[in-house]
Short mmCIF file of C-alpha atoms in Angstrom, two decimals:
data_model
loop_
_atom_site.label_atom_id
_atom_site.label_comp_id
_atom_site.label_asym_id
_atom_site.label_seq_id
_atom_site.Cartn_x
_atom_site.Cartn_y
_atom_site.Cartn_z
CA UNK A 26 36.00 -14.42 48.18
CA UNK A 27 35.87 -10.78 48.79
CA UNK A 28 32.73 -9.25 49.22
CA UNK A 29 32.56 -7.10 46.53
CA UNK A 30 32.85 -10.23 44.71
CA UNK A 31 30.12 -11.99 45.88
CA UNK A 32 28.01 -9.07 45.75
CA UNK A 33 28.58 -9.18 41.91
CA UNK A 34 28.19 -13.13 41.77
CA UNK A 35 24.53 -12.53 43.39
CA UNK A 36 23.54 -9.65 41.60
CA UNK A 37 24.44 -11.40 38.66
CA UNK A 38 22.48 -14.53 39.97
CA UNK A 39 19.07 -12.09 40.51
CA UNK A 40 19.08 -10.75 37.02
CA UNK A 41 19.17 -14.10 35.33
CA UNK A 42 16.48 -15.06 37.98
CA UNK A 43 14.32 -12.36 37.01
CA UNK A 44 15.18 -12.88 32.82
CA UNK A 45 13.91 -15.91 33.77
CA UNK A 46 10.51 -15.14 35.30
CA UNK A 47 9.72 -12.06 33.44
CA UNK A 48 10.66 -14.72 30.25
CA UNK A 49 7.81 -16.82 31.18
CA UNK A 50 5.35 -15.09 33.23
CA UNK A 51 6.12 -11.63 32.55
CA UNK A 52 7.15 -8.32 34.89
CA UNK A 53 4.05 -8.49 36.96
CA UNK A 54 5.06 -11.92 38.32
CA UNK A 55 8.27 -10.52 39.48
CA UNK A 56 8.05 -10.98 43.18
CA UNK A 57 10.91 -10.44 45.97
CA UNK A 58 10.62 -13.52 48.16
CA UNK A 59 10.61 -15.98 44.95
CA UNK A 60 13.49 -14.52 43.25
CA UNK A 61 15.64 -15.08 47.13
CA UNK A 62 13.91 -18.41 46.62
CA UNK A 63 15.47 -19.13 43.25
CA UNK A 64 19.21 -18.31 43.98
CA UNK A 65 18.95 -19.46 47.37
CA UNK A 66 19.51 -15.97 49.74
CA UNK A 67 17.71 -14.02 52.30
CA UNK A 68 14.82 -11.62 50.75
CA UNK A 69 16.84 -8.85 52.48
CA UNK A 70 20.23 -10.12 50.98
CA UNK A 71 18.79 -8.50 47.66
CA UNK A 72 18.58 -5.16 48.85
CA UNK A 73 22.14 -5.61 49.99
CA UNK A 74 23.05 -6.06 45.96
CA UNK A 75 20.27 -3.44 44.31
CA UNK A 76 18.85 -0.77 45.86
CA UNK A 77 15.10 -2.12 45.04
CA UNK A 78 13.56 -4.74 42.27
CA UNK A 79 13.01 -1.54 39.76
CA UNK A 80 16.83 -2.36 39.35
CA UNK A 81 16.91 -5.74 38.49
CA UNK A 82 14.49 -4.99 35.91
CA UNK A 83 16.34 -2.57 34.04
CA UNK A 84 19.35 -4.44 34.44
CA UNK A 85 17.22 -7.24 32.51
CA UNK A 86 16.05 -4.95 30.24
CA UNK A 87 19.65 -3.46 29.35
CA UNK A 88 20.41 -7.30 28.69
CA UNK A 89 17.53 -7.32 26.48
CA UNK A 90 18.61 -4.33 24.44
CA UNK A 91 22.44 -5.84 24.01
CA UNK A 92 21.03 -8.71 22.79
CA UNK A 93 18.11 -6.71 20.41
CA UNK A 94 21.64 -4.69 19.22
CA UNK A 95 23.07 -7.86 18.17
CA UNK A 96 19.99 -8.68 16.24
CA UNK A 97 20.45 -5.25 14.52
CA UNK A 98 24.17 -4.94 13.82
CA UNK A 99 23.90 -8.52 11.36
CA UNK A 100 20.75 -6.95 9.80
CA UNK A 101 22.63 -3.44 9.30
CA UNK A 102 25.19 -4.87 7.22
CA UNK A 103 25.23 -4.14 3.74
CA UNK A 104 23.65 -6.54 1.74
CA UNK A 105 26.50 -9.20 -0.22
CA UNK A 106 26.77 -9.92 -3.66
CA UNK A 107 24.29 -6.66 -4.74
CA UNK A 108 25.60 -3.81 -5.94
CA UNK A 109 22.83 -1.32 -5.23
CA UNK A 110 22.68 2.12 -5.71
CA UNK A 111 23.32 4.53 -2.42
CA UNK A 112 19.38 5.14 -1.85
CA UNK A 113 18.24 1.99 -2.58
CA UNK A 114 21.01 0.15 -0.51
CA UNK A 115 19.81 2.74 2.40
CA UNK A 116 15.97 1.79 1.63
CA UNK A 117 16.84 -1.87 1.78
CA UNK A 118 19.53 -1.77 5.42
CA UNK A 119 15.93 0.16 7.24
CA UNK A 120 13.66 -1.93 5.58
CA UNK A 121 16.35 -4.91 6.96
CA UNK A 122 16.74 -3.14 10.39
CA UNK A 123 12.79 -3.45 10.57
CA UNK A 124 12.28 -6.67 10.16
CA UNK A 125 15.23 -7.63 12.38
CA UNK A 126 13.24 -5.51 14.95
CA UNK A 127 10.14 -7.60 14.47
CA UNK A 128 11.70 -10.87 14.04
CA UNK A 129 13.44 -10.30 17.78
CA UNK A 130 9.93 -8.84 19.66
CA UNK A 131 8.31 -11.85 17.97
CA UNK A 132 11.05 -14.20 19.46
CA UNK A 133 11.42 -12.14 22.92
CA UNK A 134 7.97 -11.23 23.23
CA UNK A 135 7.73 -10.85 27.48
CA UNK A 136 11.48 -9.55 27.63
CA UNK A 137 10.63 -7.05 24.65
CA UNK A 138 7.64 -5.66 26.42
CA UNK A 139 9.05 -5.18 29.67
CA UNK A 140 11.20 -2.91 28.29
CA UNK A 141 8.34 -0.80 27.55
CA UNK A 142 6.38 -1.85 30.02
CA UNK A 143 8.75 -0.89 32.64
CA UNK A 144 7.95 2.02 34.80
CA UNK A 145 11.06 3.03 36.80
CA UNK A 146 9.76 5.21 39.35
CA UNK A 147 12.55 7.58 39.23
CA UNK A 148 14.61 8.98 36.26
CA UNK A 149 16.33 6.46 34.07
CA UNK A 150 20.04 6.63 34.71
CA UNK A 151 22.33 7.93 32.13
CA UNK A 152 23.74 4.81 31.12
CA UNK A 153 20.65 2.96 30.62
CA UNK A 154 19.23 6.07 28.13
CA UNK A 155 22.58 5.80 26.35
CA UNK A 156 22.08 2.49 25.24
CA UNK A 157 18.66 3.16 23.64
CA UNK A 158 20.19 6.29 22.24
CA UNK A 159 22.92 4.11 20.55
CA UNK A 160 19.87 1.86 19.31
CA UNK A 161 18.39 5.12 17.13
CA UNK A 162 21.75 5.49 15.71
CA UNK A 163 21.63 1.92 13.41
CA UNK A 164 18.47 4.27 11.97
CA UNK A 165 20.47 7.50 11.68
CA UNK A 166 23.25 5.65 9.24
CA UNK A 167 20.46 5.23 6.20
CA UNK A 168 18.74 7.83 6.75
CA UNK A 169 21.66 10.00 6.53
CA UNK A 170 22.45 8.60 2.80
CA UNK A 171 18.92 9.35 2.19
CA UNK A 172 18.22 12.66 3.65
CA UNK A 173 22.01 14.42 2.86
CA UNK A 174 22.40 17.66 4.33
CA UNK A 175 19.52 16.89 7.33
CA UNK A 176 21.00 18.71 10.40
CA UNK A 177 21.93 16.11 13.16
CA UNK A 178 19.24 16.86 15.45
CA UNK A 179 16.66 16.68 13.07
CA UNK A 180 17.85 13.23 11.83
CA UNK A 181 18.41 11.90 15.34
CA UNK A 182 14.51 12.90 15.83
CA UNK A 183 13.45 11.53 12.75
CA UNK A 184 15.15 7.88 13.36
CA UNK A 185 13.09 8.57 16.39
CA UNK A 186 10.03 8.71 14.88
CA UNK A 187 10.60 6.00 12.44
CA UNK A 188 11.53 3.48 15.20
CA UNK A 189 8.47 4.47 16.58
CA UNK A 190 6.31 3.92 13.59
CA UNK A 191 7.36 0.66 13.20
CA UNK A 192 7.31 -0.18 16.73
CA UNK A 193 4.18 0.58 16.45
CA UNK A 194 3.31 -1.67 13.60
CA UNK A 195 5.05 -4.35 15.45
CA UNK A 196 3.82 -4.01 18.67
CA UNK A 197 0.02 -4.03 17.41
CA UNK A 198 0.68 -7.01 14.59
CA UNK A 199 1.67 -9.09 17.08
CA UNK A 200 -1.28 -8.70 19.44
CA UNK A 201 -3.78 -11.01 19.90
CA UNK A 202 -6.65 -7.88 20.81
CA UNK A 203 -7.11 -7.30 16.84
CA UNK A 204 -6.68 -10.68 15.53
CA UNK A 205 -2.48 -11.02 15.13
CA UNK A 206 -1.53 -10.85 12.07
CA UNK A 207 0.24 -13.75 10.51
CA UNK A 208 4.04 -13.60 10.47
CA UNK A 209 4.49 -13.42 7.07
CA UNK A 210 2.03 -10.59 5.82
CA UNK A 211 2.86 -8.40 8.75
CA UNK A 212 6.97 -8.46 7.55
CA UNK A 213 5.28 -8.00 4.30
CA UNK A 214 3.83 -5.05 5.37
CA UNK A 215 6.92 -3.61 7.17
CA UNK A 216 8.49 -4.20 4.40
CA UNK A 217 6.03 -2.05 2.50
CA UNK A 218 5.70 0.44 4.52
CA UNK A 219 9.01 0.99 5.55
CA UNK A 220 10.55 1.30 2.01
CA UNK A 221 7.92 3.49 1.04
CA UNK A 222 8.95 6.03 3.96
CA UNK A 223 12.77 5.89 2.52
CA UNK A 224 11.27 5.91 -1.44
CA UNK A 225 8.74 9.41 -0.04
CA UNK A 226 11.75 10.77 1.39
CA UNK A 227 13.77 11.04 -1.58
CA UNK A 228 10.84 11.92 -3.50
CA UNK A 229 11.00 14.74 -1.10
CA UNK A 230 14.68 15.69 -0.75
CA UNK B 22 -41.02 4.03 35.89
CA UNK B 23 -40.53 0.79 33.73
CA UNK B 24 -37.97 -1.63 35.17
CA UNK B 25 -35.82 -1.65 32.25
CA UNK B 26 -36.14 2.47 31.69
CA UNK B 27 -34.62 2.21 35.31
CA UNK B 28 -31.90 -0.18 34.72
CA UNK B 29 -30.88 1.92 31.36
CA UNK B 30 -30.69 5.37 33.27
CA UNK B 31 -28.56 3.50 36.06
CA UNK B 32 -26.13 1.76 33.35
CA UNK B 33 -25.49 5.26 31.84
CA UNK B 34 -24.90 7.11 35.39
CA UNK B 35 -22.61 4.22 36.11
CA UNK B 36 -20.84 4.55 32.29
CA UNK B 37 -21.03 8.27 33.12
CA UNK B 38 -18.84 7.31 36.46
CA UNK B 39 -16.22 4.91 35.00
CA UNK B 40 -15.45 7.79 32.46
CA UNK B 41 -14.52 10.31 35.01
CA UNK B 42 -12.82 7.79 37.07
CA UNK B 43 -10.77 6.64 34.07
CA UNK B 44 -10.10 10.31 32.76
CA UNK B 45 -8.96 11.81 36.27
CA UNK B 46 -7.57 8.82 37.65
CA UNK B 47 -6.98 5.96 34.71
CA UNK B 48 -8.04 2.59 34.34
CA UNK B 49 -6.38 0.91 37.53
CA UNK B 50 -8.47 3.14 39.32
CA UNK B 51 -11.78 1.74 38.91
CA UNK B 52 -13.56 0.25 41.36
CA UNK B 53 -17.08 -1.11 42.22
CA UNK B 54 -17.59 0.59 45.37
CA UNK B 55 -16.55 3.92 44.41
CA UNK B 56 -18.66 3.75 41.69
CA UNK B 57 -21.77 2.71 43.68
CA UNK B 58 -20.66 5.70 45.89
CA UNK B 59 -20.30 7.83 42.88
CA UNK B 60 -23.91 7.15 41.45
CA UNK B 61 -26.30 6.21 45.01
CA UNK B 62 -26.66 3.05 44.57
CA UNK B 63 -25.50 -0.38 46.30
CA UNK B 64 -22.64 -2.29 44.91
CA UNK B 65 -24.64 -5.31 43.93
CA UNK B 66 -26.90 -3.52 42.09
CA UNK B 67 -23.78 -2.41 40.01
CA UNK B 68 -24.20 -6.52 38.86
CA UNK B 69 -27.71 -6.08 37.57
CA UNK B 70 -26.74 -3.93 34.92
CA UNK B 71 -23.51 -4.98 33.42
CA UNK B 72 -22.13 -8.45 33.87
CA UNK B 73 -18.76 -7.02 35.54
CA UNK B 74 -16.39 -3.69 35.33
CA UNK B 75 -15.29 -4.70 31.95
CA UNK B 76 -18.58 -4.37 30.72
CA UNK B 77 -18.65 -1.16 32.09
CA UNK B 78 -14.71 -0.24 30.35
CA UNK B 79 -16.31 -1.54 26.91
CA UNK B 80 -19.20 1.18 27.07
CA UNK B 81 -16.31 4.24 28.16
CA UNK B 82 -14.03 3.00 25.04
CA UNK B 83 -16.99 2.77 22.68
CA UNK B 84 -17.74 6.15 23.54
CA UNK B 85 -14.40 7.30 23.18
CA UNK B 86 -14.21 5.47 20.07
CA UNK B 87 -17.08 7.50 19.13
CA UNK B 88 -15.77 10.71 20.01
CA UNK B 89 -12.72 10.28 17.81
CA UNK B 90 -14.86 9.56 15.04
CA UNK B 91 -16.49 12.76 15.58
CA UNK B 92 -12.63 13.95 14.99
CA UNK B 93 -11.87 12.00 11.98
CA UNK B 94 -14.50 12.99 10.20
CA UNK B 95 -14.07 16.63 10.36
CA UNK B 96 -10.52 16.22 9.35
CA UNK B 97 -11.43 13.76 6.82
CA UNK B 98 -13.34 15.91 4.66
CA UNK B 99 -11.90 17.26 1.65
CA UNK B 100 -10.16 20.67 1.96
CA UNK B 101 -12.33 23.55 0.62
CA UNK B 102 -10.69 26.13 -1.14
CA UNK B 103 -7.88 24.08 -2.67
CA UNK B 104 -7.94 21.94 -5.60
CA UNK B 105 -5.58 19.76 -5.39
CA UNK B 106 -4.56 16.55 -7.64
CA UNK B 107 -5.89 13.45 -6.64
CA UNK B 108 -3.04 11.90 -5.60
CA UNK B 109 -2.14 15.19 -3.55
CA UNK B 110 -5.58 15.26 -1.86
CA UNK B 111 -5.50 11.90 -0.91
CA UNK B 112 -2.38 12.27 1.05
CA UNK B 113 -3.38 15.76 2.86
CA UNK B 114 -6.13 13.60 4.08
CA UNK B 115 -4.09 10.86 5.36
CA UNK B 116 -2.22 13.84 7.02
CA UNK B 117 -5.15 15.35 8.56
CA UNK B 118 -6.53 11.93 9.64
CA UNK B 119 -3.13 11.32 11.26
CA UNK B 120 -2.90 14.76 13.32
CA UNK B 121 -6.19 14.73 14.37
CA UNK B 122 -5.76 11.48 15.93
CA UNK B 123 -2.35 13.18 17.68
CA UNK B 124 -4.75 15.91 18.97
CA UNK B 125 -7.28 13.77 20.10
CA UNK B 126 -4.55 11.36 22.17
CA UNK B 127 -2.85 14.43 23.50
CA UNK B 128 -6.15 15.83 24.14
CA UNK B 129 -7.80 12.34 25.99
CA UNK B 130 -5.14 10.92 27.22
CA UNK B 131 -6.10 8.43 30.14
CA UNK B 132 -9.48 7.64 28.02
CA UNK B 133 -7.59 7.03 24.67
CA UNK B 134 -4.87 4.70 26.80
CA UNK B 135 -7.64 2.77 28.23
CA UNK B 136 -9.09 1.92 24.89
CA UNK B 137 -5.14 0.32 24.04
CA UNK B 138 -4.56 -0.51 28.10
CA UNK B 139 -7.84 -3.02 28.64
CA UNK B 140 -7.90 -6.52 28.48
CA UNK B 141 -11.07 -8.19 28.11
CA UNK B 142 -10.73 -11.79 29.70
CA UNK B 143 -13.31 -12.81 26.98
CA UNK B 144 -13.82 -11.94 23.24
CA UNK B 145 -14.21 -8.61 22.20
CA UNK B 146 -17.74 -8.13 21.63
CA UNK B 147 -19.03 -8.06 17.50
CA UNK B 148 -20.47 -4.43 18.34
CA UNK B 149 -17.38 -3.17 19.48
CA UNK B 150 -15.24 -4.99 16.48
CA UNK B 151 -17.28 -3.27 14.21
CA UNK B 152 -16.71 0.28 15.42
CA UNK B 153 -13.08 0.19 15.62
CA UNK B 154 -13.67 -1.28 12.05
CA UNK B 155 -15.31 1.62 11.17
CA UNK B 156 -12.51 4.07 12.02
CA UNK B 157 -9.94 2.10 9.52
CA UNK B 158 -12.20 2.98 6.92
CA UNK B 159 -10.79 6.40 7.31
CA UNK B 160 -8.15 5.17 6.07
CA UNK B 161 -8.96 3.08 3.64
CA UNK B 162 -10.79 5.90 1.73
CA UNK B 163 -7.35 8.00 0.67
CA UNK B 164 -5.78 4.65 0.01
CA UNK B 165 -8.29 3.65 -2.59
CA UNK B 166 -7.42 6.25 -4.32
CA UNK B 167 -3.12 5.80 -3.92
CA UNK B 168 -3.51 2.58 -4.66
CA UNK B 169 -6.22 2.29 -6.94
CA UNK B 170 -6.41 -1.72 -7.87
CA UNK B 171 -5.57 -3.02 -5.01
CA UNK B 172 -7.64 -5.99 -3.25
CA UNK B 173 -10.56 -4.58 -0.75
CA UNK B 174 -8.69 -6.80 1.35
CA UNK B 175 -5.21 -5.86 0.93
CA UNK B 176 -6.13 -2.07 1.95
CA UNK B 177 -7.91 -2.77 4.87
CA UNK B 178 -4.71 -4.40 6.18
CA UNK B 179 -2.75 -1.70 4.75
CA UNK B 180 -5.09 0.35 6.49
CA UNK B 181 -4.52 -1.17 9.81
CA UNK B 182 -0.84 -1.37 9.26
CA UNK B 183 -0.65 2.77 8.65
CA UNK B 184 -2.84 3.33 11.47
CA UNK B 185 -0.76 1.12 13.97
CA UNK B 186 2.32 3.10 12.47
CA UNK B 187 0.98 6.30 13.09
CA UNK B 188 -0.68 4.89 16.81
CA UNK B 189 3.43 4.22 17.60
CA UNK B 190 4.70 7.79 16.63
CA UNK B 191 1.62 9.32 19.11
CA UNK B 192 2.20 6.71 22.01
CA UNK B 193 5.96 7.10 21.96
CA UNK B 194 5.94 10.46 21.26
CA UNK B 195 3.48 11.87 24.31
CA UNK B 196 5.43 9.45 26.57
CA UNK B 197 7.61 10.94 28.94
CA UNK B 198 9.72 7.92 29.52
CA UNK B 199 12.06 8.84 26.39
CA UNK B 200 11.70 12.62 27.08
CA UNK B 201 8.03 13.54 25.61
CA UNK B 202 8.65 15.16 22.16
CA UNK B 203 6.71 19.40 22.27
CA UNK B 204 3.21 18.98 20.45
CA UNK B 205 4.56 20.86 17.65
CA UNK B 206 7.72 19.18 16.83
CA UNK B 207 5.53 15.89 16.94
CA UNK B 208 2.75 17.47 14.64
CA UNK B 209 5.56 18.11 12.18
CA UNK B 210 7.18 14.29 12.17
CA UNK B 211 3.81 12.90 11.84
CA UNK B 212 3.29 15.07 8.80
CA UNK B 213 6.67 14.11 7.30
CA UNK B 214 6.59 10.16 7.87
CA UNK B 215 2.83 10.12 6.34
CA UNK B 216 2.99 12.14 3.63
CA UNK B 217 6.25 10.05 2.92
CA UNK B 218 4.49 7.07 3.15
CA UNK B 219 1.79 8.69 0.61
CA UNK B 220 4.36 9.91 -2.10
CA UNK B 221 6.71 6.47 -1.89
CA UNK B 222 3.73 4.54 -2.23
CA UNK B 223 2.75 6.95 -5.26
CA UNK B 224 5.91 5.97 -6.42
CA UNK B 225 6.03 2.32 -6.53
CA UNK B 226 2.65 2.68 -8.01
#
C-alpha cells in the first residue's frame, strides 16, 4: 500500500475509535494512548495522521452533522397526501425539522453534545463552518415562504436564531438538572412553540 | 464572638471568594487552597463550613439567581405611560422579561454560565429548586393572561419551555464559536421570535 493510503486507512480507523468512546463515555474520556490502543498503533503514529486529538474530534463531529442532515432532509420533505396551503405547509416542514432535531439529540445524545461541547482551540476551518451553515439553510426554505420579501441576510440570521431557540428547548428538555421532561410533552411543546413562531410571523408580515 | 456568628461570617467571605474566582476566572478555576489564601484561613477549615466546593458553587448561583430576579422584576412591571390591550401588554412583558435576561447574561457572563455549567454530584437542594421556580413565574404571569384557561400546570411547563427557548437564542448568540452575533442585532431577534411566539399563540387562541 502506499502511504498516503494507509495514512487514510488509520485516520479513518481513529475517528471511528473516538465515535466510539465519545459515544459511550463522552469527549472528556477521549484520551491519546487508548485510542493507539484501540486500532492497534504507536501513540505517536496519530500525530503522523492529525495534527492533534482537537482533529479527530471535529472530524467526529462533522460525521455527526452528516448524519443529523440526513435526519433533516426526510423530515424537510413536504408532507404526502395533504394539500396544505403555502404557510401552513411552511409552519408544518419547521415544526417537522424540529422535532427531527430533537428526535436525533435524544438518540445521539454524547455525539450531539460534543458538537457543542467541543472547544477547538484555534479557528474552525472553513469546511467544517460550511457544513453547519448548510444545516441553517433546511430553516431558511420555510421561512422564506413565510417571511416573502425578507432580505437574505436577515433570513439567514433569523433561521439562526430559530435553530437556536429550539436548541435550546431541546438541549434543556432533555436534561436531567430540571427534571427531563418526558419525550412526548417536550415534542408537544416544540411542536407548540415552534408553529406558533411561523403562525406570529405571518401575523406579522 | 459566638461560634456559629464566626462560622456564618467565614461562609460568606468564602461565598464572597468563589464569586470573584468564578467571575474573573470561571468555574474550573476554583480551588480550595486559593480560596483559604483568598480569605486567611486554613484549608480544612474551608470543610467546617460547607460540606465541599459545591456547596460553596450553590451559594454563588443562588445569589446570582437572585440578582437576576432583581432584573426581572424591574422589567416585569407594567409599562407606565402606555395603555396597551391586554393581549399587547402581556407580550411587551414577555419581551422585556426576555431582553433583560440577554442583558443580564451579556452582562454576568462567567457567573450566569456557572449557574447552567455546574453539576451537583447529588440532588439539587429544595431551597435552590424553589428559587429557580420562582423566576418561571415571570413567565407564567403574561402567559396567564395569553392563554387564559389553560391548566396551572400546563403554563408552568410552557413557561419553562419559552424560557429554555429564549436561554438558547442568548447562549448561542454571545458565543463566539459561531461568530458572536453584536448586542444589538441579538436584542432585535429576541424581540422578533418572542413577540412571535406571543401573537401566534394569540392566534391559535
Amino acid at each position: 500500500m502506499e502511504t498516503a493510503e494507509r495514512r487514510q486507512i488509520l485516520k479513518q480507523s481513529l475517528v471511528a475509535a473516538a465515535a466510539r468512546t465519545i459515544e459511550r463515555r463522552g469527549l472528556a474520556a477521549l484520551k491519546a494512548r487508548e485510542l493507539a490502543e484501540a486500532v492497534g498503533c504507536a501513540v505517536g503514529a496519530i500525530y503522523n495522521v492529525v495534527e492533534d486529538l482537537d482533529d479527530l474530534v471535529l472530524a467526529v463531529n462533522s460525521r455527526t452533522l452528516a448524519s443529523l442532515e440526513g435526519a433533516l432532509t426526510a423530515a424537510g420533505e413536504p408532507e404526502k397526501g395533504r394539500a396544505s396551503r403555502g404557510s401552513d405547509a411552511a409552519i408544518g416542514q419547521l415544526v417537522r425539522l424540529s422535532i427531527a432535531y430533537l428526535d436525533f439529540a435524544a438518540a445521539h445524545r454524547s455525539l450531539w453534545r460534543a458538537v457543542f461541547e467541543h472547544r477547538l482551540p484555534r479557528r474552525l476551518p472553513e469546511w467544517y463552518l460550511e457544513e453547519q451553515m448548510r444545516l441553517f439553510g433546511y430553516i431558511e426554505e420555510p421561512l422564506r415562504m413565510l417571511l416573502p420579501g425578507t432580505p437574505k441576510g436577515r433570513r439567514a440570521l433569523l433561521a439562526r436564531t430559530l435553530f437556536s431557540a429550539v436548541h435550546g428547548i431541546v438541549t434543556l428538555g432533555l436534561e436531567e438538572k430540571l427534571h427531563a421532561i418526558p419525550p412526548d410533552a417536550l415534542r408537544e411543546q416544540v411542536t407548540f412553540v415552534v408553529s406558533s413562531i411561523g403562525r406570529g410571523m405571518l401575523r406579522r408580515a
